GROMACS .gro file of C-alpha atoms in nm:
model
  292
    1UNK     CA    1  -3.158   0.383   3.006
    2UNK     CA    2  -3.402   0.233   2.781
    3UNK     CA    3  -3.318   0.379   2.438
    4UNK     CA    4  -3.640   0.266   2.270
    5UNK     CA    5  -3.843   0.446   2.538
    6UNK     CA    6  -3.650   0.749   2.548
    7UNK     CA    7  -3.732   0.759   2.122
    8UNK     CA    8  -4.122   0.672   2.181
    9UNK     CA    9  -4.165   0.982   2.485
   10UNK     CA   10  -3.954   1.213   2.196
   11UNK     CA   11  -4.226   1.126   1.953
   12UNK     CA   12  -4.517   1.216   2.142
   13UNK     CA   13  -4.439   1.536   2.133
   14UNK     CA   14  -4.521   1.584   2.499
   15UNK     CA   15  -4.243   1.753   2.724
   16UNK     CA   16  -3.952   1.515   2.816
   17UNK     CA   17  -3.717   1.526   3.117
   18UNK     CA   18  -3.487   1.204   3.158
   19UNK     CA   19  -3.371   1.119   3.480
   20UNK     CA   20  -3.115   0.873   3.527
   21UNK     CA   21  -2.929   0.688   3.775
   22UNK     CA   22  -2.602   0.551   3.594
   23UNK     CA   23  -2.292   0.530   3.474
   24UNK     CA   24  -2.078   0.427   3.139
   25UNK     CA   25  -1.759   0.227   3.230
   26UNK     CA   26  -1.748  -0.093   3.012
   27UNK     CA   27  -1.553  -0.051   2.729
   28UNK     CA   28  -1.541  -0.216   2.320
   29UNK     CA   29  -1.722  -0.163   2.023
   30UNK     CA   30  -2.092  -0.273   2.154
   31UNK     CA   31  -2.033  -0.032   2.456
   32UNK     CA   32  -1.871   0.253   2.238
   33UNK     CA   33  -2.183   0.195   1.984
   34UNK     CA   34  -2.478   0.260   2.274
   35UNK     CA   35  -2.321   0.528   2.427
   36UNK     CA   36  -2.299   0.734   2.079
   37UNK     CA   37  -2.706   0.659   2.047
   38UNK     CA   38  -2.780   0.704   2.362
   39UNK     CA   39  -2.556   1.084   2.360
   40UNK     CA   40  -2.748   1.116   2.039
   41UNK     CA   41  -3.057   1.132   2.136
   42UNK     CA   42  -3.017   1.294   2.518
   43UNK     CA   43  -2.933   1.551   2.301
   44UNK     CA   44  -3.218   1.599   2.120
   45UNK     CA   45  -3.368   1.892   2.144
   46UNK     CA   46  -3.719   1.754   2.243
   47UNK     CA   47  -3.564   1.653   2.565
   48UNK     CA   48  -3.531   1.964   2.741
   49UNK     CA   49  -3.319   1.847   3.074
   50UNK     CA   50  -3.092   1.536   3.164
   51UNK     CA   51  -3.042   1.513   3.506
   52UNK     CA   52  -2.838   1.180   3.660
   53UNK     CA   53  -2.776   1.100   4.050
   54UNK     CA   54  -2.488   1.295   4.196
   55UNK     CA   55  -2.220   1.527   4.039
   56UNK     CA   56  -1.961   1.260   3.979
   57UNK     CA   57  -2.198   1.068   3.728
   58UNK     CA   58  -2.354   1.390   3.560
   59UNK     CA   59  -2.013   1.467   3.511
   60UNK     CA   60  -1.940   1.165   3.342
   61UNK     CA   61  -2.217   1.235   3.082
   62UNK     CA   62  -2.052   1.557   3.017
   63UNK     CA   63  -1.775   1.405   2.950
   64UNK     CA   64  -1.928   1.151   2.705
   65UNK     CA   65  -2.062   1.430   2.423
   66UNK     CA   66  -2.434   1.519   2.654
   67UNK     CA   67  -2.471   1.943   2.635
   68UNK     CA   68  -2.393   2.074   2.941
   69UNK     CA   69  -2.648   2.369   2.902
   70UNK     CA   70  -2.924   2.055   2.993
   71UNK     CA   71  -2.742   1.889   3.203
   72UNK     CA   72  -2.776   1.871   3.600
   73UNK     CA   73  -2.715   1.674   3.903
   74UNK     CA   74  -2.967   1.498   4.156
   75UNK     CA   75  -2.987   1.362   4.486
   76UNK     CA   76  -3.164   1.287   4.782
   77UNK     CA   77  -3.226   1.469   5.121
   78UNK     CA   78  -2.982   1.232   5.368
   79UNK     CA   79  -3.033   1.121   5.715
   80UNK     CA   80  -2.707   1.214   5.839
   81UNK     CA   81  -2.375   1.364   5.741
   82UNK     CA   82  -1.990   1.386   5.914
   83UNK     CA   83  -2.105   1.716   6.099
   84UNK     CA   84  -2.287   1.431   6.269
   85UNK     CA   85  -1.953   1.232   6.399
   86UNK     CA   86  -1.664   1.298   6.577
   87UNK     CA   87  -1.335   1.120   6.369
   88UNK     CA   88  -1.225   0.842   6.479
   89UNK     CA   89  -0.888   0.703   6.566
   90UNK     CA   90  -0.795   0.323   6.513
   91UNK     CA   91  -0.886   0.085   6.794
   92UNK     CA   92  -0.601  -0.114   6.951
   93UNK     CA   93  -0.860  -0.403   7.030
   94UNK     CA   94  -0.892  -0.663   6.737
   95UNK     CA   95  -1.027  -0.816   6.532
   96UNK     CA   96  -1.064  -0.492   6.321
   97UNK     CA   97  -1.410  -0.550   6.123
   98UNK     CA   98  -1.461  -0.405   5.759
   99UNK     CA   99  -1.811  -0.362   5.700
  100UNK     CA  100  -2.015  -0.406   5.367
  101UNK     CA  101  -2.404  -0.344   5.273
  102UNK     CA  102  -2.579  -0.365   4.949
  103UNK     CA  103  -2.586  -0.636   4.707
  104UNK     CA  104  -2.428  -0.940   4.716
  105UNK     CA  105  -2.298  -0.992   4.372
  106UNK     CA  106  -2.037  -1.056   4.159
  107UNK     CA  107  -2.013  -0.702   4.020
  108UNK     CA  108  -2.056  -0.491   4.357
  109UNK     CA  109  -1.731  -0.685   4.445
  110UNK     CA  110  -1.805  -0.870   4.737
  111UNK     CA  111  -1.677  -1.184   4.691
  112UNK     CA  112  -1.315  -0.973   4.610
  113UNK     CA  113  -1.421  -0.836   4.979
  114UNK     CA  114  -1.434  -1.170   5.082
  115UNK     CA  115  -1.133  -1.316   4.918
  116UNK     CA  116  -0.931  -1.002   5.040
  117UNK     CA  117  -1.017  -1.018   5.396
  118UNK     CA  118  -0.881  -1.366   5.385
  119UNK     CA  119  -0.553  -1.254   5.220
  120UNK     CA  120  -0.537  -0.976   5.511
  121UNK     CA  121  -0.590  -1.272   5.767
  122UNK     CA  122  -0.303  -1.509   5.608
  123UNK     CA  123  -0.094  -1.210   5.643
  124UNK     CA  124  -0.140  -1.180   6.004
  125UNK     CA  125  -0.371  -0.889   6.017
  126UNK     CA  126  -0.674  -1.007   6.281
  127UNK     CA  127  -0.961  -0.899   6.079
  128UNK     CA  128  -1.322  -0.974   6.029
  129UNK     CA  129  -1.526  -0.857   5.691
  130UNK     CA  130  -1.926  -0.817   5.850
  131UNK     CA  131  -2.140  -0.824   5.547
  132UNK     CA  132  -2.515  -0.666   5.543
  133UNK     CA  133  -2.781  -0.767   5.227
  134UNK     CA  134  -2.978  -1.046   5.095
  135UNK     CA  135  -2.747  -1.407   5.063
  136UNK     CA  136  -2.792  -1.762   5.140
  137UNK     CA  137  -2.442  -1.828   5.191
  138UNK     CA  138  -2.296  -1.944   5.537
  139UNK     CA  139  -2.066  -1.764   5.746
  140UNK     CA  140  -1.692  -1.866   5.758
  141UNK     CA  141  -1.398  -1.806   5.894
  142UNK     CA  142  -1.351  -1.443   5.882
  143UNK     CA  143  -1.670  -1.345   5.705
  144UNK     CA  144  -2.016  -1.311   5.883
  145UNK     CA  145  -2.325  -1.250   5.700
  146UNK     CA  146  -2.585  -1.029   5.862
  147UNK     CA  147  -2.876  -1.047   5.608
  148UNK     CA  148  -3.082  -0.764   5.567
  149UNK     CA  149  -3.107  -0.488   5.800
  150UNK     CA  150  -3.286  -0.132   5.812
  151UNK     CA  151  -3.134   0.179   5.695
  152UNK     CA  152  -3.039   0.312   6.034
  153UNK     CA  153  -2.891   0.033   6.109
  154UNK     CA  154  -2.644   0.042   5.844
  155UNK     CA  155  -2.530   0.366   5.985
  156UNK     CA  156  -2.493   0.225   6.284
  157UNK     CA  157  -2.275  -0.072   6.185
  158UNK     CA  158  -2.028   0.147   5.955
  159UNK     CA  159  -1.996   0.402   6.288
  160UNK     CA  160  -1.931   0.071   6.473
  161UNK     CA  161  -1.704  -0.091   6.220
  162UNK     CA  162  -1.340  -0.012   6.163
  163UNK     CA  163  -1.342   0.005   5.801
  164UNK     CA  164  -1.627   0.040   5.555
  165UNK     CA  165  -1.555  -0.189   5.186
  166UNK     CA  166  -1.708  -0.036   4.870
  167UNK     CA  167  -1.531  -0.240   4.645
  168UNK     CA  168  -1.780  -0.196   4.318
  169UNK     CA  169  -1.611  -0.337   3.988
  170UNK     CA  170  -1.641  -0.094   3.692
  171UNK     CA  171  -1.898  -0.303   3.526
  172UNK     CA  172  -2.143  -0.188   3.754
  173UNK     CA  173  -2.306   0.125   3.650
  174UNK     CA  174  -2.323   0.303   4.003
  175UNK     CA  175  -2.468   0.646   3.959
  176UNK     CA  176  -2.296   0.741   4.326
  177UNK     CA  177  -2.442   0.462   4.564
  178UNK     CA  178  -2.621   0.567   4.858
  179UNK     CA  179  -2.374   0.291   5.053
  180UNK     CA  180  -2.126   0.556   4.961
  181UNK     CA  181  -2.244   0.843   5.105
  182UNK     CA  182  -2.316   0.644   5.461
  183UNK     CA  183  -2.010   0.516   5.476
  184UNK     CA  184  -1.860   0.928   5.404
  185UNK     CA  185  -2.116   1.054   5.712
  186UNK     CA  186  -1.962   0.792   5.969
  187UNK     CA  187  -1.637   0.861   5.912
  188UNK     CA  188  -1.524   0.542   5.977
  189UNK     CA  189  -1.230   0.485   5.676
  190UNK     CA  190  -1.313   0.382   5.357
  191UNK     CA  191  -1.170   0.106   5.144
  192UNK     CA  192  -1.297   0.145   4.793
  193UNK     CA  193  -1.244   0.074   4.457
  194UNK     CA  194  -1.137   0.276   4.112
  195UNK     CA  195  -1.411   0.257   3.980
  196UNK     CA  196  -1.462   0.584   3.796
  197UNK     CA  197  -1.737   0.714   3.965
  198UNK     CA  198  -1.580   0.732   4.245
  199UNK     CA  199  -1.292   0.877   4.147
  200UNK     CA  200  -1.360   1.279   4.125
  201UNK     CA  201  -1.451   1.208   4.539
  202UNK     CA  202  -1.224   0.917   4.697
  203UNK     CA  203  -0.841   1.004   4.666
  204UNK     CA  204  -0.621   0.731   4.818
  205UNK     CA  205  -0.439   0.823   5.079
  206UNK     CA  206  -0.682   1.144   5.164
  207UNK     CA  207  -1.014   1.015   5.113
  208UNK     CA  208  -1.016   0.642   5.090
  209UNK     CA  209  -0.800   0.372   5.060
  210UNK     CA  210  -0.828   0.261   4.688
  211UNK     CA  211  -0.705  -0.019   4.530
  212UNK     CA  212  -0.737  -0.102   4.191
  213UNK     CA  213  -1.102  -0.304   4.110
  214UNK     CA  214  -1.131  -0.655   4.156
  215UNK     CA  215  -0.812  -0.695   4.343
  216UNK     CA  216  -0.837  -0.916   4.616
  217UNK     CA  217  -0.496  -0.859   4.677
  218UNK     CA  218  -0.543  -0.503   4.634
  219UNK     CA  219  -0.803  -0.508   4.885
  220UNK     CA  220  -0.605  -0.676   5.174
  221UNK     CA  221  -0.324  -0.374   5.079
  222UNK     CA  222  -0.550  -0.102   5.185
  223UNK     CA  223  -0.689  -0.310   5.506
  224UNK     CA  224  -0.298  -0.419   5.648
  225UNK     CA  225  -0.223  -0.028   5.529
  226UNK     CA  226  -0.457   0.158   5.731
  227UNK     CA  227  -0.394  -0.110   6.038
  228UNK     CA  228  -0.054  -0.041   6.030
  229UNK     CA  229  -0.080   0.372   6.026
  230UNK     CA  230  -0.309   0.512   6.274
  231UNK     CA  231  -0.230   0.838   6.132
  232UNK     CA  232  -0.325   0.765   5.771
  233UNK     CA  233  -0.670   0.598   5.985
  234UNK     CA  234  -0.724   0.945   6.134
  235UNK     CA  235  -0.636   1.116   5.821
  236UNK     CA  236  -0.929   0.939   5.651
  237UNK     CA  237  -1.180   1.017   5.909
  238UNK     CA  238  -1.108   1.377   5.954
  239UNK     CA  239  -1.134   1.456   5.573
  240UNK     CA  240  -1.464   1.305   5.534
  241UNK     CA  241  -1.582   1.638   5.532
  242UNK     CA  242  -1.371   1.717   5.218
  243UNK     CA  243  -1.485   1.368   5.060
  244UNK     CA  244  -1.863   1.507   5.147
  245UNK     CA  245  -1.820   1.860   4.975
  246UNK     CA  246  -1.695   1.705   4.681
  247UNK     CA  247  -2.106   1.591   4.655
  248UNK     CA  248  -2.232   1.889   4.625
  249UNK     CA  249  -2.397   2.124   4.371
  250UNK     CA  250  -2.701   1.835   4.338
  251UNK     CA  251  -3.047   1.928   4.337
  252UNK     CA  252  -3.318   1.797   4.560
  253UNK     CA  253  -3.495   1.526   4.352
  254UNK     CA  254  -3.841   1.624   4.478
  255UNK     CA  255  -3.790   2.029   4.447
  256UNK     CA  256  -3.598   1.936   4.065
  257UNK     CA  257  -3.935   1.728   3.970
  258UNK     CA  258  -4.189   2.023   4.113
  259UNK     CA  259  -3.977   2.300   3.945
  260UNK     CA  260  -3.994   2.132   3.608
  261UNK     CA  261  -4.365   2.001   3.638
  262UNK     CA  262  -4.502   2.362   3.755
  263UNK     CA  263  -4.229   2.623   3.629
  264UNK     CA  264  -4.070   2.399   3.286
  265UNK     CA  265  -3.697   2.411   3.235
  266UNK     CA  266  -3.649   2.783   3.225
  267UNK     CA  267  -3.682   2.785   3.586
  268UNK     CA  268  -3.429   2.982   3.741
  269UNK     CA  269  -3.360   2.687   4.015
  270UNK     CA  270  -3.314   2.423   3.723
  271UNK     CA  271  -3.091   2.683   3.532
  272UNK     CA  272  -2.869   2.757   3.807
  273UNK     CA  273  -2.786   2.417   3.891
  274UNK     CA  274  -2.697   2.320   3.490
  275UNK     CA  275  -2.326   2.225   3.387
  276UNK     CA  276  -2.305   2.516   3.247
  277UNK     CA  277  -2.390   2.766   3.536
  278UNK     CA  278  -2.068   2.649   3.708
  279UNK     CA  279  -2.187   2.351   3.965
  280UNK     CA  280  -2.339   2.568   4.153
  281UNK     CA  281  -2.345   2.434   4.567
  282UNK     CA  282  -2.699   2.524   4.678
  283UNK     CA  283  -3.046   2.354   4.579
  284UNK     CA  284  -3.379   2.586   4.567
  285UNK     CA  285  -3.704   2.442   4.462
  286UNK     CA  286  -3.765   2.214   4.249
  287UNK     CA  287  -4.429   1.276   3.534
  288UNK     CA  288  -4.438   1.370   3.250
  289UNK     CA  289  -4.073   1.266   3.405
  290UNK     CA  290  -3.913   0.981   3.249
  291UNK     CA  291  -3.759   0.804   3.478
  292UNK     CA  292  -3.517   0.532   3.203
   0.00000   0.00000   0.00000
């Protein structure tokens, strides 16, 4: 968030609503210094709501100083959920493929994807990491780039894949990536970092495999873990359910916007889906918005 824009909509005087999309994990006296200003002035009285993408990173404001009396989650409507899946059970054919879409840089972890699928290989494990986003880099032994590809088809490759990687490193300020939530509705297993976002919803050994971020070595743990237990594999895919309940209580970003535009923050929707009405688990209807 932009600090300098949230103080310049404050001093119009107009009605403010911040919505974010983040998260505070880097640590030290610079990082410890923005997040007092920025706590400072979300809670400012002449902001009247803070809302920020998904439960586990609204939380994490909470937990940083923010009121939870004007504090609630958002998210989007999604294309598909576990109810849409069967579970799956690990396939005897190999290789086993470990799938991974979204950025391709140093911070989402991908190149510890990369360097852990080769670990997994030198170990014996017959694996193959199948990697979806914009890159020029060439395919290699036991990585293949698939560039860009539509939404639907990213679905479609974690429901194909055995695995799906979401090996973010903490310095990336992932509200709760979307990445995450289509690798939960496949059900396919899910190898994923500790990054703390993540952690209120991905539990090793019930959830996800997790290994520790930036492990390569961690990484090819988890892979030759799951291969060699196909009832921790099934484990993970039946309890994608629980993983996907752990989302809830967020509030439709469209209905949040049209309650606060039409009705202001007193709207019974907003207020019932505040901290401090108890995470509630439905949404109801929701620019001058700021969007920082």
């Amino acid at each position: 968030p932009d600090l300098s824009l949230l103080k310049w909509a404050i001093k119009t005087g107009r009605r403010v609503f911040a919505a974010l999309a983040n998260s505070y994990n880097t640590t030290g006296l610079r990082a410890s210094m923005h997040q007092y200003r920025l706590v400072k002035i979300l809670n400012d009285r002449r902001i009247e709501l803070v809302a920020n993408h998904c439960m586990p990173a609204t939380l994490q404001l909470a937990k940083l100083g923010i009121r939870p009396n004007k504090l609630l989650a958002w998210d989007i409507p999604h294309q598909t959920s576990p109810n849409d899946y069967s579970a799956k059970q690990l396939r005897s054919q190999r290789p086993l493929i470990v799938a991974y879409a979204g950025s391709i840089i140093k911070e989402k972890g991908v190149f510890d994807l990369i360097e852990g699928t080769k670990i997994a290989r030198q170990r014996g494990l017959s694996v193959e990491a199948v990697i979806a986003g914009s890159t020029d880099l060439q395919c290699s032994d036991g990585v293949r780039f698939v560039g860009r590809i539509e939404n639907q088809a990213v679905i479609d490759l974690f429901r194909r894949a055995d695995f799906v990687a979401v090996p973010s490193r903490p310095e990336f300020p992932e509200g709760f990536p979307l990445t995450m939530f289509e690798a939960i509705a496949s059900r396919t297993p899910i190898v994923c970092s500790d990054h703390p976002v993540f952690q209120p919803v991905m539990v090793d050994g019930e959830t996800a495999a997790v290994f520790p971020a930036g492990s390569a070595t961690g990484i090819a743990d988890a892979l030759c873990r799951l291969a060699d237990s196909p009832e921790a594999y099934a484990r993970l895919s039946v309890n994608a359910g629980l993983a996907w309940s752990r989302l809830d209580g967020a509030m439709d970003w469209k209905e949040m916007l049209e309650s606060w535009l039409l009705d202001g923050k007193d709207a019974l929707d907003l207020q019932s889906h505040l901290l401090s009405a108890g995470h509630p688990r439905r949404a109801a209807r929701p620019v001058a918005a700021l969007c920082a």
